[in-house]
């Protein structure tokens, strides 16, 4: 049962881009939908669980949630530029490599020569997998260009902050369920600020703005399940299961969203996904 629970985050985070891709709408619509849907899940979890959170922890969590929107905006924009099947593998790699380096440099993880050797070999495997998924024959409409690659990399900074935040001294002692709601509210706040600041306030009158809440519910349920999976299996063990989302989202982009790939591109994509998953698993032994 615990392992089935651990698969929920992979399923929810893997399905989310497929839901938003099917519904359509602008990046503005999709970002608001994620923020609103995730906030609904956070409110329900808070009312049911009655967790505690300090004032400082609450507002710091709101800030980190708002910064997370930078990463998600970059991902949604990349979906439109490169397609889901190209974006998700690269985004997964950027997050894994960045989070691992932050863990080593800032939080002192992977201590000792053996751990560092295993960790960096695993990351090398992941990077090779990402390069394989980005192979393009130039015959399809959406492909990975250097501009798109760098845009996704820079915006992933938002994800790095969000991932590192539970280990920060300000909130490391807080109840994980207690900081969930302020995180989700921060995501909603960030999406609203982005909507208004970009001059797209009219988006609140579009139906896609609210239909995309379905994608947010999927994302929020996955985030909630990840908390409980982390408690049962440990954060490292639970994280490995979340990497299965790259399989769901990437293949779903081809099969569900009908993103075009040549046979050669598909072969490299499948091979790359396998390496990404194997490399992700390898990092737990570091």
Coordinates of N, CA and C in Angstrom, one line a residue, residues 71-208:
X71 N 9.6 28.6 -12.1 CA 9.9 27.3 -12.8 C 8.8 26.8 -13.6
X72 N 7.6 26.9 -13.0 CA 6.4 26.4 -13.7 C 6.0 27.2 -14.9
X73 N 6.2 28.5 -14.9 CA 6.0 29.4 -16.0 C 7.0 29.0 -17.1
X74 N 8.2 28.7 -16.8 CA 9.2 28.3 -17.8 C 8.8 27.0 -18.4
X75 N 8.3 26.1 -17.6 CA 7.9 24.8 -18.1 C 6.7 24.9 -19.1
X76 N 5.7 25.7 -18.7 CA 4.5 25.9 -19.5 C 4.9 26.5 -20.9
X77 N 5.7 27.5 -20.8 CA 6.2 28.2 -22.0 C 6.9 27.2 -22.9
X78 N 7.7 26.4 -22.3 CA 8.5 25.4 -23.0 C 7.6 24.3 -23.6
X79 N 6.5 24.0 -23.0 CA 5.5 23.0 -23.5 C 5.1 23.5 -24.9
X80 N 4.8 24.8 -25.0 CA 4.3 25.4 -26.3 C 5.5 25.5 -27.3
X81 N 6.7 25.7 -26.8 CA 7.8 25.9 -27.8 C 8.4 24.5 -28.2
X82 N 8.5 23.6 -27.3 CA 9.2 22.3 -27.6 C 8.3 21.1 -27.5
X83 N 7.1 21.3 -26.9 CA 6.3 20.1 -26.7 C 6.5 19.5 -25.3
X84 N 5.5 18.8 -24.8 CA 5.7 18.1 -23.5 C 6.7 17.1 -23.5
X85 N 6.7 16.3 -24.6 CA 7.6 15.1 -24.7 C 9.1 15.5 -24.7
X86 N 9.4 16.8 -25.1 CA 10.8 17.3 -25.1 C 11.1 18.0 -23.8
X87 N 10.1 18.7 -23.3 CA 10.3 19.6 -22.1 C 10.5 18.8 -20.8
X88 N 9.6 17.8 -20.6 CA 9.7 17.1 -19.3 C 11.0 16.4 -19.0
X89 N 11.6 15.6 -20.0 CA 12.9 15.0 -19.7 C 14.0 16.0 -19.3
X90 N 14.0 17.1 -20.1 CA 15.0 18.1 -19.8 C 14.8 18.8 -18.5
X91 N 13.5 19.1 -18.2 CA 13.2 19.8 -16.9 C 13.5 18.9 -15.8
X92 N 13.3 17.6 -15.9 CA 13.6 16.6 -14.8 C 15.1 16.6 -14.6
X93 N 15.9 16.6 -15.6 CA 17.3 16.6 -15.5 C 17.8 17.8 -14.8
X94 N 17.4 19.0 -15.3 CA 17.8 20.3 -14.7 C 17.5 20.3 -13.2
X95 N 16.3 19.8 -12.8 CA 16.0 19.8 -11.4 C 16.8 18.8 -10.6
X96 N 17.0 17.6 -11.2 CA 17.8 16.6 -10.4 C 19.2 17.1 -10.3
X97 N 19.9 17.5 -11.3 CA 21.3 17.9 -11.3 C 21.4 19.2 -10.4
X98 N 20.5 20.1 -10.5 CA 20.6 21.3 -9.7 C 20.4 21.1 -8.2
X99 N 19.4 20.3 -7.9 CA 19.1 19.9 -6.5 C 20.2 19.1 -5.9
X100 N 20.8 18.2 -6.7 CA 21.9 17.4 -6.2 C 23.1 18.3 -5.9
X101 N 23.4 19.2 -6.8 CA 24.6 20.1 -6.5 C 24.4 21.0 -5.3
X102 N 23.1 21.5 -5.2 CA 22.8 22.3 -4.0 C 22.9 21.5 -2.8
X103 N 22.5 20.2 -2.8 CA 22.6 19.4 -1.6 C 24.1 19.2 -1.3
X104 N 25.0 19.0 -2.3 CA 26.4 18.8 -2.0 C 27.1 20.0 -1.5
X105 N 26.8 21.1 -2.2 CA 27.6 22.4 -1.9 C 27.1 23.1 -0.7
X106 N 25.7 23.1 -0.5 CA 25.2 23.9 0.6 C 24.8 23.1 1.8
X107 N 24.3 21.9 1.6 CA 23.8 21.1 2.7 C 24.7 19.9 3.1
X108 N 25.9 19.8 2.4 CA 26.9 18.8 2.8 C 26.5 17.4 2.5
X109 N 25.7 17.1 1.5 CA 25.3 15.8 1.2 C 26.4 15.1 0.4
X110 N 26.2 13.8 0.2 CA 27.2 13.0 -0.6 C 28.6 13.2 0.0
X111 N 28.8 12.9 1.3 CA 30.1 13.1 2.0 C 31.0 11.9 1.7
X112 N 32.2 12.2 1.4 CA 33.2 11.1 1.1 C 33.4 10.9 -0.3
X113 N 34.6 10.4 -0.7 CA 34.9 10.1 -2.1 C 34.0 9.1 -2.8
X114 N 33.6 8.1 -2.0 CA 32.7 7.1 -2.6 C 31.4 7.6 -3.0
X115 N 30.8 8.4 -2.1 CA 29.5 9.0 -2.3 C 29.5 10.0 -3.5
X116 N 30.6 10.8 -3.5 CA 30.7 11.8 -4.6 C 30.9 11.1 -5.9
X117 N 31.7 10.0 -6.0 CA 31.9 9.3 -7.2 C 30.6 8.7 -7.8
X118 N 29.9 8.0 -6.9 CA 28.6 7.4 -7.3 C 27.6 8.4 -7.7
X119 N 27.5 9.5 -6.9 CA 26.6 10.6 -7.2 C 26.8 11.2 -8.6
X120 N 28.1 11.6 -8.9 CA 28.4 12.3 -10.1 C 28.3 11.3 -11.3
X121 N 28.6 10.0 -11.1 CA 28.4 9.1 -12.2 C 26.9 9.0 -12.6
X122 N 26.1 8.9 -11.5 CA 24.6 8.8 -11.7 C 24.1 10.1 -12.4
X123 N 24.6 11.3 -12.1 CA 24.2 12.5 -12.7 C 24.7 12.5 -14.2
X124 N 25.9 12.0 -14.5 CA 26.4 11.9 -15.8 C 25.4 11.0 -16.7
X125 N 24.9 9.9 -16.1 CA 24.0 9.0 -16.8 C 22.7 9.8 -17.1
X126 N 22.3 10.6 -16.1 CA 21.0 11.4 -16.3 C 21.2 12.4 -17.4
X127 N 22.4 13.1 -17.5 CA 22.6 14.1 -18.5 C 22.7 13.5 -19.9
X128 N 23.3 12.3 -20.0 CA 23.3 11.6 -21.3 C 21.9 11.3 -21.7
X129 N 21.1 10.8 -20.8 CA 19.7 10.5 -21.1 C 19.0 11.7 -21.6
X130 N 19.2 12.9 -21.0 CA 18.5 14.1 -21.4 C 19.0 14.5 -22.8
X131 N 20.2 14.4 -23.1 CA 20.7 14.7 -24.4 C 20.1 13.8 -25.5
X132 N 19.9 12.5 -25.1 CA 19.2 11.6 -26.0 C 17.8 12.0 -26.3
X133 N 17.1 12.4 -25.3 CA 15.7 12.8 -25.5 C 15.5 14.1 -26.3
X134 N 16.6 14.9 -26.4 CA 16.5 16.1 -27.2 C 17.0 16.0 -28.6
X135 N 17.3 14.8 -29.0 CA 17.7 14.5 -30.4 C 16.6 14.8 -31.4
X136 N 16.9 15.6 -32.4 CA 15.8 16.0 -33.3 C 16.3 15.8 -34.8
X137 N 15.4 15.3 -35.6 CA 15.8 15.2 -37.0 C 15.4 16.5 -37.8
X138 N 14.8 17.4 -37.1 CA 14.4 18.7 -37.8 C 13.2 18.5 -38.7
X139 N 12.4 17.4 -38.6 CA 11.3 17.2 -39.4 C 10.0 17.5 -38.7
X140 N 10.0 17.7 -37.4 CA 8.8 18.0 -36.7 C 8.8 19.5 -36.3
X141 N 7.6 20.0 -35.9 CA 7.4 21.4 -35.7 C 8.1 21.9 -34.4
X142 N 8.0 21.1 -33.3 CA 8.5 21.5 -32.0 C 9.8 20.7 -31.7
X143 N 10.9 21.5 -31.6 CA 12.2 20.8 -31.3 C 13.0 21.7 -30.3
X144 N 14.1 21.0 -29.8 CA 14.9 21.7 -28.8 C 16.0 22.5 -29.5
X145 N 15.9 23.8 -29.3 CA 16.9 24.7 -29.8 C 17.7 25.2 -28.6
X146 N 18.9 25.8 -28.9 CA 19.7 26.3 -27.8 C 19.0 27.4 -27.0
X147 N 18.2 28.2 -27.7 CA 17.4 29.3 -27.0 C 16.4 28.7 -26.1
X148 N 15.7 27.7 -26.5 CA 14.7 27.0 -25.7 C 15.3 26.3 -24.5
X149 N 16.5 25.7 -24.8 CA 17.2 24.9 -23.8 C 17.7 25.9 -22.7
X150 N 18.2 27.0 -23.0 CA 18.7 28.0 -22.0 C 17.6 28.6 -21.2
X151 N 16.4 28.9 -21.9 CA 15.3 29.5 -21.3 C 14.8 28.5 -20.2
X152 N 14.6 27.2 -20.5 CA 14.1 26.3 -19.5 C 15.1 26.1 -18.4
X153 N 16.4 26.1 -18.7 CA 17.5 26.0 -17.6 C 17.4 27.2 -16.7
X154 N 17.3 28.4 -17.2 CA 17.3 29.6 -16.3 C 16.0 29.6 -15.4
X155 N 14.9 29.3 -16.0 CA 13.7 29.4 -15.2 C 13.6 28.2 -14.2
X156 N 14.4 27.2 -14.3 CA 14.4 26.1 -13.4 C 14.9 26.5 -12.0
X157 N 15.5 27.7 -12.0 CA 16.0 28.2 -10.7 C 14.9 28.3 -9.7
X158 N 13.6 28.6 -10.2 CA 12.5 28.6 -9.3 C 12.2 27.3 -8.6
X159 N 12.4 26.2 -9.4 CA 12.2 24.9 -8.9 C 13.3 24.5 -7.8
X160 N 14.5 25.0 -8.1 CA 15.6 24.7 -7.2 C 15.4 25.3 -5.8
X161 N 14.9 26.6 -5.8 CA 14.6 27.2 -4.5 C 13.5 26.4 -3.8
X162 N 12.4 26.1 -4.5 CA 11.3 25.3 -4.0 C 11.8 24.0 -3.4
X163 N 12.6 23.3 -4.1 CA 13.1 22.0 -3.6 C 14.0 22.1 -2.4
X164 N 14.8 23.1 -2.3 CA 15.7 23.3 -1.2 C 15.1 23.8 0.0
X165 N 13.9 24.4 -0.1 CA 13.2 25.1 1.0 C 12.9 24.3 2.2
X166 N 12.5 23.0 2.1 CA 12.3 22.2 3.3 C 13.5 22.0 4.2
X167 N 14.7 22.1 3.6 CA 15.9 21.9 4.3 C 16.4 23.1 5.0
X168 N 15.8 24.3 4.6 CA 16.3 25.5 5.2 C 15.9 25.6 6.6
X169 N 16.9 26.2 7.5 CA 16.6 26.3 8.9 C 15.3 26.9 9.3
X170 N 14.9 27.9 8.5 CA 13.6 28.6 8.9 C 12.4 27.7 9.0
X171 N 12.4 26.6 8.2 CA 11.2 25.8 8.1 C 11.5 24.3 8.4
X172 N 12.8 23.9 8.6 CA 13.2 22.5 8.7 C 12.5 21.8 9.9
X173 N 12.1 22.6 10.9 CA 11.4 22.0 12.1 C 9.9 22.0 12.0
X174 N 9.4 22.6 10.9 CA 7.9 22.8 10.7 C 7.3 21.5 10.3
X175 N 6.0 21.3 10.6 CA 5.2 20.2 10.2 C 5.1 20.2 8.7
X176 N 5.4 19.2 8.0 CA 5.4 19.2 6.5 C 4.0 19.5 6.0
X177 N 3.0 18.9 6.7 CA 1.6 19.2 6.3 C 1.2 20.6 6.6
X178 N 1.8 21.2 7.6 CA 1.5 22.6 8.0 C 1.9 23.6 7.0
X179 N 3.1 23.4 6.3 CA 3.6 24.3 5.3 C 3.0 24.1 3.9
X180 N 2.2 23.0 3.7 CA 1.6 22.7 2.4 C 0.7 23.8 2.0
X181 N -0.3 24.2 2.8 CA -1.2 25.3 2.4 C -0.6 26.6 2.1
X182 N 0.3 27.1 2.9 CA 1.0 28.4 2.5 C 1.8 28.3 1.2
X183 N 2.4 27.1 1.0 CA 3.1 26.9 -0.3 C 2.2 27.0 -1.4
X184 N 1.0 26.4 -1.3 CA 0.0 26.4 -2.4 C -0.5 27.8 -2.6
X185 N -0.8 28.5 -1.5 CA -1.3 29.9 -1.6 C -0.2 30.8 -2.3
X186 N 1.1 30.5 -2.0 CA 2.1 31.2 -2.6 C 2.2 31.0 -4.1
X187 N 1.9 29.8 -4.6 CA 1.8 29.5 -6.0 C 0.7 30.3 -6.6
X188 N -0.5 30.3 -5.9 CA -1.6 31.0 -6.5 C -1.3 32.5 -6.5
X189 N -0.7 33.0 -5.5 CA -0.3 34.5 -5.4 C 0.7 34.8 -6.5
X190 N 1.7 33.9 -6.8 CA 2.6 34.2 -7.8 C 2.0 34.2 -9.2
X191 N 1.0 33.3 -9.4 CA 0.3 33.3 -10.7 C -0.6 34.5 -10.9
X192 N -1.2 35.0 -9.9 CA -2.0 36.2 -10.0 C -1.1 37.4 -10.3
X193 N 0.0 37.5 -9.6 CA 0.9 38.6 -9.8 C 1.4 38.6 -11.2
X194 N 1.8 37.4 -11.7 CA 2.3 37.3 -13.1 C 1.2 37.7 -14.1
X195 N 0.0 37.3 -13.8 CA -1.1 37.6 -14.7 C -1.3 39.1 -14.8
X196 N -1.3 39.8 -13.7 CA -1.6 41.3 -13.7 C -0.4 42.0 -14.2
X197 N 0.8 41.6 -13.7 CA 2.0 42.3 -14.1 C 2.3 42.2 -15.6
X198 N 1.9 41.1 -16.3 CA 2.1 40.9 -17.7 C 1.0 41.6 -18.5
X199 N 0.1 42.2 -17.9 CA -1.0 42.9 -18.6 C -2.1 42.0 -19.2
X200 N -2.3 40.9 -18.5 CA -3.3 39.9 -19.0 C -4.4 39.7 -18.0
X201 N -4.8 40.8 -17.4 CA -5.9 40.6 -16.4 C -7.2 40.1 -17.0
X202 N -7.3 40.3 -18.3 CA -8.6 39.9 -19.0 C -8.7 38.4 -19.0
X203 N -7.6 37.7 -18.7 CA -7.6 36.2 -18.6 C -8.6 35.7 -17.6
X204 N -8.9 36.5 -16.6 CA -9.8 36.0 -15.6 C -11.3 35.9 -16.1
X205 N -11.5 36.4 -17.3 CA -12.8 36.2 -18.0 C -12.8 35.0 -18.9
X206 N -11.7 34.3 -19.1 CA -11.6 33.2 -20.0 C -11.9 31.9 -19.3
X207 N -12.7 31.0 -20.0 CA -13.1 29.8 -19.3 C -11.9 28.9 -19.1
X208 N -10.8 29.0 -20.0 CA -9.6 28.1 -19.8 C -8.9 28.4 -18.5

